[in-house]
Coordinates of C-alpha atoms in Angstrom, one line a residue:
M280 CA 76.7 -126.5 -78.1
R281 CA 73.2 -125.3 -77.2
T282 CA 71.4 -125.2 -74.0
D283 CA 67.8 -126.2 -74.0
R284 CA 64.8 -124.1 -73.8
T285 CA 63.9 -124.9 -70.3
R286 CA 66.9 -123.1 -68.9
T287 CA 66.5 -120.2 -71.1
A288 CA 62.7 -119.9 -69.6
R289 CA 64.1 -120.0 -66.2
L290 CA 66.6 -117.3 -66.8
L291 CA 63.7 -115.0 -68.4
L292 CA 61.6 -115.7 -65.1
V293 CA 64.5 -114.4 -62.8
L294 CA 65.0 -111.3 -65.0
A295 CA 61.1 -110.6 -65.1
L296 CA 61.0 -110.6 -61.4
S297 CA 64.1 -108.3 -60.9
V298 CA 62.5 -105.9 -63.3
T299 CA 59.2 -105.9 -61.6
G300 CA 60.7 -105.1 -58.4
A301 CA 61.9 -102.3 -60.9
G302 CA 75.8 -91.1 -81.8
A303 CA 77.9 -93.9 -82.6
A304 CA 81.5 -94.6 -82.1
A305 CA 81.3 -98.1 -80.7
G306 CA 83.8 -100.0 -78.8
C307 CA 83.9 -103.5 -77.2
G308 CA 84.9 -103.8 -73.7
Q309 CA 86.4 -106.8 -72.1
A310 CA 84.7 -108.7 -69.1
E311 CA 86.0 -110.9 -66.4
A312 CA 84.5 -112.7 -63.6
D313 CA 85.2 -112.1 -59.8
G314 CA 87.9 -114.8 -60.1
G315 CA 89.7 -112.8 -62.6
R316 CA 89.6 -115.0 -65.7
P317 CA 89.4 -113.2 -69.1
T318 CA 86.5 -113.9 -71.5
P319 CA 85.9 -113.4 -75.1
P320 CA 83.3 -111.0 -76.3
A321 CA 79.7 -112.1 -76.6
R322 CA 78.4 -113.6 -79.7
D323 CA 75.6 -111.5 -80.9
D324 CA 77.0 -108.1 -81.5
D325 CA 74.5 -107.2 -84.1
R326 CA 71.7 -107.3 -81.6
A327 CA 73.7 -105.0 -79.2
R328 CA 74.1 -102.6 -82.2
R329 CA 70.3 -102.8 -82.7
V330 CA 69.4 -102.2 -79.3
A331 CA 71.9 -99.2 -79.0
D332 CA 70.3 -97.7 -82.3
A333 CA 66.9 -97.8 -80.8
W334 CA 67.7 -96.3 -77.6
D335 CA 70.2 -93.4 -78.7
G336 CA 68.4 -90.3 -79.3
S337 CA 64.9 -91.8 -78.4
R338 CA 62.1 -90.5 -76.3
A339 CA 62.5 -93.5 -74.1
A340 CA 66.2 -92.4 -73.4
A341 CA 65.0 -88.8 -72.7
R342 CA 62.5 -90.1 -70.2
W343 CA 65.2 -92.4 -68.5
H344 CA 67.5 -89.5 -68.1
E345 CA 64.8 -87.4 -66.5
G346 CA 64.0 -89.9 -64.0
Y347 CA 65.5 -91.1 -60.7
H348 CA 67.3 -94.5 -61.0
P349 CA 69.6 -95.6 -58.2
V350 CA 72.6 -97.8 -59.3
E351 CA 73.6 -98.5 -55.6
A352 CA 72.0 -99.3 -52.2
V353 CA 69.4 -97.0 -51.0
V354 CA 70.0 -97.8 -47.4
Q355 CA 73.4 -96.8 -45.8
P356 CA 74.5 -98.3 -42.5
P357 CA 76.2 -95.9 -40.0
A358 CA 79.4 -94.4 -41.6
E359 CA 81.6 -96.1 -38.7
G360 CA 80.3 -99.5 -39.9
L361 CA 78.2 -102.2 -38.1
R362 CA 80.1 -104.3 -35.4
G363 CA 80.0 -108.1 -34.7
D364 CA 76.2 -109.2 -34.5
D365 CA 74.9 -106.1 -35.5
R366 CA 75.9 -106.9 -38.8
R367 CA 74.0 -110.0 -38.8
A368 CA 70.9 -108.3 -37.4
Y369 CA 71.0 -105.8 -40.3
V370 CA 71.4 -108.5 -42.9
T371 CA 68.6 -110.6 -41.3
G372 CA 66.2 -107.5 -40.7
N373 CA 66.1 -108.0 -37.0
F374 CA 65.1 -104.7 -35.4
D375 CA 63.6 -103.2 -32.4
L376 CA 61.8 -99.7 -32.4
R377 CA 62.2 -97.8 -29.1
A378 CA 60.9 -94.5 -30.3
P379 CA 57.8 -92.9 -32.1
L380 CA 58.1 -92.6 -35.8
P381 CA 57.4 -89.0 -37.0
P382 CA 54.9 -88.2 -39.6
A383 CA 56.2 -86.7 -42.9
R384 CA 55.2 -83.3 -42.9
D385 CA 55.3 -82.8 -46.7
K386 CA 53.7 -85.2 -49.5
S387 CA 56.8 -84.9 -51.7
G388 CA 60.5 -84.5 -51.7
R389 CA 63.0 -83.1 -54.1
V390 CA 65.7 -85.3 -55.7
T391 CA 68.7 -83.0 -56.8
W392 CA 71.6 -83.9 -58.9
Q393 CA 75.1 -82.3 -58.7
D394 CA 74.7 -81.0 -62.2
G395 CA 71.9 -78.7 -60.9
G396 CA 68.9 -80.8 -62.2
S397 CA 66.0 -81.8 -59.9
L398 CA 63.0 -84.0 -59.6
T399 CA 60.0 -84.1 -57.3
R400 CA 58.9 -87.7 -56.0
P401 CA 56.3 -88.6 -53.7
L402 CA 57.8 -89.0 -50.0
M403 CA 57.3 -92.3 -48.3
A404 CA 56.4 -92.1 -44.4
A405 CA 58.8 -93.2 -41.9
D406 CA 56.8 -96.1 -40.8
R407 CA 56.7 -97.6 -44.4
V408 CA 60.5 -97.3 -44.7
Y409 CA 61.0 -98.6 -41.3
R410 CA 59.0 -101.9 -42.4
T411 CA 61.5 -102.4 -45.1
L412 CA 64.4 -102.6 -42.6
D413 CA 62.5 -104.6 -39.6
R414 CA 61.5 -107.6 -41.8
N415 CA 62.2 -110.4 -39.0
S416 CA 60.5 -111.1 -35.9
G417 CA 62.4 -114.2 -35.0
P418 CA 65.2 -115.1 -32.6
G419 CA 68.9 -113.6 -32.8
P420 CA 70.7 -110.5 -32.4
R421 CA 68.7 -107.2 -32.9
L422 CA 69.5 -103.5 -33.7
T423 CA 67.6 -100.8 -31.7
V424 CA 66.2 -97.8 -33.1
T425 CA 66.1 -94.9 -30.7
R426 CA 65.2 -92.0 -32.9
A427 CA 63.9 -91.3 -36.4
E428 CA 64.1 -88.0 -38.3
L429 CA 63.8 -86.7 -41.8
G430 CA 67.2 -85.6 -43.5
S431 CA 69.0 -86.5 -46.8
M432 CA 71.5 -88.7 -48.3
T433 CA 73.8 -89.0 -51.4
V434 CA 72.9 -91.9 -53.9
L435 CA 74.6 -92.7 -57.1
T436 CA 72.1 -92.6 -59.8
A437 CA 72.1 -93.3 -63.7
R438 CA 73.0 -89.7 -64.3
G439 CA 75.4 -89.2 -61.4
P440 CA 75.4 -88.5 -57.6
T441 CA 72.2 -87.1 -56.3
T442 CA 70.9 -85.7 -53.1
V443 CA 67.6 -87.3 -51.9
P444 CA 65.3 -87.0 -48.9
A445 CA 66.0 -89.8 -46.3
W446 CA 64.8 -91.1 -42.9
L447 CA 67.6 -91.2 -40.6
F448 CA 67.3 -93.8 -37.9
T449 CA 69.6 -93.5 -34.9
L450 CA 70.7 -96.9 -33.6
E451 CA 71.5 -97.7 -30.0
G452 CA 75.6 -97.7 -29.7
Y453 CA 76.2 -95.8 -32.9
A454 CA 77.0 -92.0 -33.3
G455 CA 75.9 -91.9 -36.9
P456 CA 72.4 -92.8 -38.2
L457 CA 71.2 -95.6 -40.7
K458 CA 70.1 -93.7 -43.7
S459 CA 67.3 -95.0 -45.9
A460 CA 65.9 -93.2 -49.1
A461 CA 62.4 -91.5 -48.3
V462 CA 61.6 -91.5 -52.2
S463 CA 61.2 -94.4 -54.6
P464 CA 62.7 -94.9 -58.1
S465 CA 61.0 -93.6 -61.1
A466 CA 59.2 -96.2 -63.3
P467 CA 61.3 -97.2 -66.3
P468 CA 60.1 -95.9 -69.9
E469 CA 58.5 -98.3 -72.4
P470 CA 61.5 -99.5 -74.3
P471 CA 61.9 -98.5 -77.9
I472 CA 62.7 -102.3 -78.9
G473 CA 61.2 -105.7 -77.9
P474 CA 63.0 -108.7 -76.1
L475 CA 64.3 -111.5 -78.1
R476 CA 62.3 -114.7 -78.5
P477 CA 62.6 -117.0 -75.3
D478 CA 63.8 -119.9 -77.4
V479 CA 67.2 -118.0 -78.1
P480 CA 69.9 -120.3 -77.0
T481 CA 71.7 -119.1 -73.8
D482 CA 75.1 -119.8 -75.4
V483 CA 74.1 -117.2 -78.0
L484 CA 72.6 -114.5 -75.8
A485 CA 71.0 -114.5 -72.3
P486 CA 69.2 -111.9 -70.0
L487 CA 71.3 -110.3 -67.2
G488 CA 70.2 -110.7 -63.6
G489 CA 70.8 -107.0 -62.6
L490 CA 73.5 -104.4 -62.2
T491 CA 75.4 -104.5 -58.6
T492 CA 78.0 -101.9 -59.0
V493 CA 79.2 -99.0 -61.1
A494 CA 82.9 -98.2 -60.4
R495 CA 83.3 -94.8 -58.7
D496 CA 85.6 -93.8 -61.8
G497 CA 82.8 -95.1 -64.1
R498 CA 85.4 -97.3 -66.0
S499 CA 83.6 -100.6 -65.2
V500 CA 80.4 -102.0 -64.3
T501 CA 79.6 -105.3 -62.3
V502 CA 76.5 -107.3 -63.3
V503 CA 74.9 -110.6 -62.3
A504 CA 74.9 -113.2 -65.1
Q505 CA 73.2 -116.5 -64.8
H506 CA 74.1 -119.9 -66.0
G507 CA 73.4 -123.7 -65.2
S508 CA 75.3 -126.5 -63.8
C509 CA 76.4 -128.2 -67.3
D510 CA 78.4 -125.2 -68.5
D511 CA 81.7 -123.3 -68.0
G512 CA 80.1 -120.0 -66.7
P513 CA 78.9 -116.8 -68.2
V514 CA 80.6 -114.2 -70.2
V515 CA 79.5 -110.5 -70.7
S516 CA 80.8 -108.0 -73.3
A517 CA 80.0 -104.4 -73.8
H518 CA 79.1 -102.4 -77.0
E519 CA 79.5 -98.8 -76.4
T520 CA 78.2 -95.8 -78.2
E521 CA 77.7 -92.0 -77.2
G522 CA 74.4 -92.7 -75.6
S523 CA 74.5 -96.2 -74.2
V524 CA 76.4 -99.1 -72.9
V525 CA 74.8 -102.5 -74.3
L526 CA 75.8 -105.6 -72.3
S527 CA 75.7 -108.9 -74.1
A528 CA 75.5 -112.0 -71.9
A529 CA 76.0 -115.6 -72.7
V530 CA 77.0 -119.0 -71.2
T531 CA 80.3 -120.9 -72.5
G532 CA 81.1 -124.7 -72.7
A533 CA 77.4 -125.8 -72.4
E534 CA 77.0 -129.6 -72.5
D535 CA 74.4 -131.5 -74.6
G536 CA 72.3 -134.2 -72.8
P537 CA 70.6 -134.4 -69.3
C538 CA 71.3 -131.5 -67.0
T539 CA 70.0 -130.4 -63.6
T540 CA 67.7 -127.2 -63.8
E541 CA 69.9 -125.6 -61.1
L542 CA 70.2 -122.0 -61.7
L543 CA 73.6 -120.2 -60.7
G544 CA 74.4 -116.4 -60.6
E545 CA 77.8 -115.1 -60.8
R546 CA 79.1 -111.7 -60.6
V547 CA 81.0 -110.4 -63.7
T548 CA 82.8 -107.1 -64.1
V549 CA 83.0 -105.5 -67.6
K550 CA 85.7 -102.9 -68.2
L551 CA 84.6 -100.2 -70.4
D552 CA 86.7 -98.0 -73.1
R553 CA 85.6 -94.8 -71.3
P554 CA 83.4 -93.8 -68.3
V555 CA 79.8 -94.8 -68.2
G556 CA 78.8 -91.2 -67.2
D557 CA 75.2 -90.5 -68.2
R558 CA 74.9 -93.3 -70.7
I559 CA 72.2 -95.8 -70.2
V560 CA 73.5 -99.3 -69.3
L561 CA 71.3 -101.7 -71.5
D562 CA 70.5 -105.6 -71.9
A563 CA 70.8 -106.7 -75.3
F564 CA 68.6 -109.5 -74.5
T565 CA 65.8 -107.7 -73.0
G566 CA 66.2 -104.3 -74.9
R567 CA 65.8 -102.7 -71.4
P568 CA 68.0 -100.9 -68.9
V569 CA 69.7 -103.2 -66.6
P570 CA 68.0 -102.9 -63.1
Y571 CA 69.9 -102.4 -59.9
T572 CA 70.1 -105.4 -57.8
E573 CA 71.5 -106.2 -54.4
W574 CA 72.1 -109.7 -55.2
P575 CA 72.6 -112.2 -53.4
G576 CA 70.3 -110.1 -51.1
A577 CA 73.0 -109.6 -48.4
A578 CA 71.4 -106.4 -47.1
P579 CA 68.0 -104.9 -46.7
G580 CA 66.9 -102.3 -49.3
R581 CA 64.5 -101.2 -52.1
S582 CA 65.2 -101.1 -55.9

């Protein structure tokens, strides 16, 4: 069965919004949704091979590896965790500032990987970073910031763990600080291959909504895959090479005839033949790296 062009256009719009905020031994990983149901591989592996061939060894791949691309949240609550209503205040962005925000002494900060590589990125001022946290002036519980200072934090990136400059905000009632990265991600490189046409049916291939998690052992990735209200849900498969992991998403059980335009997202975990390592995670539909997302937006942060 084929889905209509309207649903495909809506999927493209969602992906475009998420990106703007942002060889050759091949294998085929297996995917399963959060509910644990097994799924078959996606249906256009030839496209996945073309995407891998275009990226592997390319200048775009080299530029990607040179950049700072987080694959986890760049805001970390206190290590002891938030309690009760404080969690709600954090999610809704209700903060009170009871201390001056210090100026940044330097205009740039150094991003340093565990493998010894490093990169210089513009340093964001404390007030700019604080505004990404304090997004709500409405009623409800609030978190009170009593101090801010420049420090560092560890963030998982596309090339492994890295130490980045961070603003450390002391919260009333907590021993450890809330940490928020003080540098923004690098701009993605121009891809060496273009996206598919927007009229490709979503039960053949569809764009992904973003990358939410890379397992600590690197043996699986979790992505957001979209689908409609008149199908059986999304499936995602992986085409693995030495340099990349190309994910192909599609919907199954699509019905012909009238259907609402409701767009649903679902987390899908894809198991890999070997750890991701420093391989680039790519979207077969767009031909681009899959951007990190905090879907469904349950916490403040920046991509």
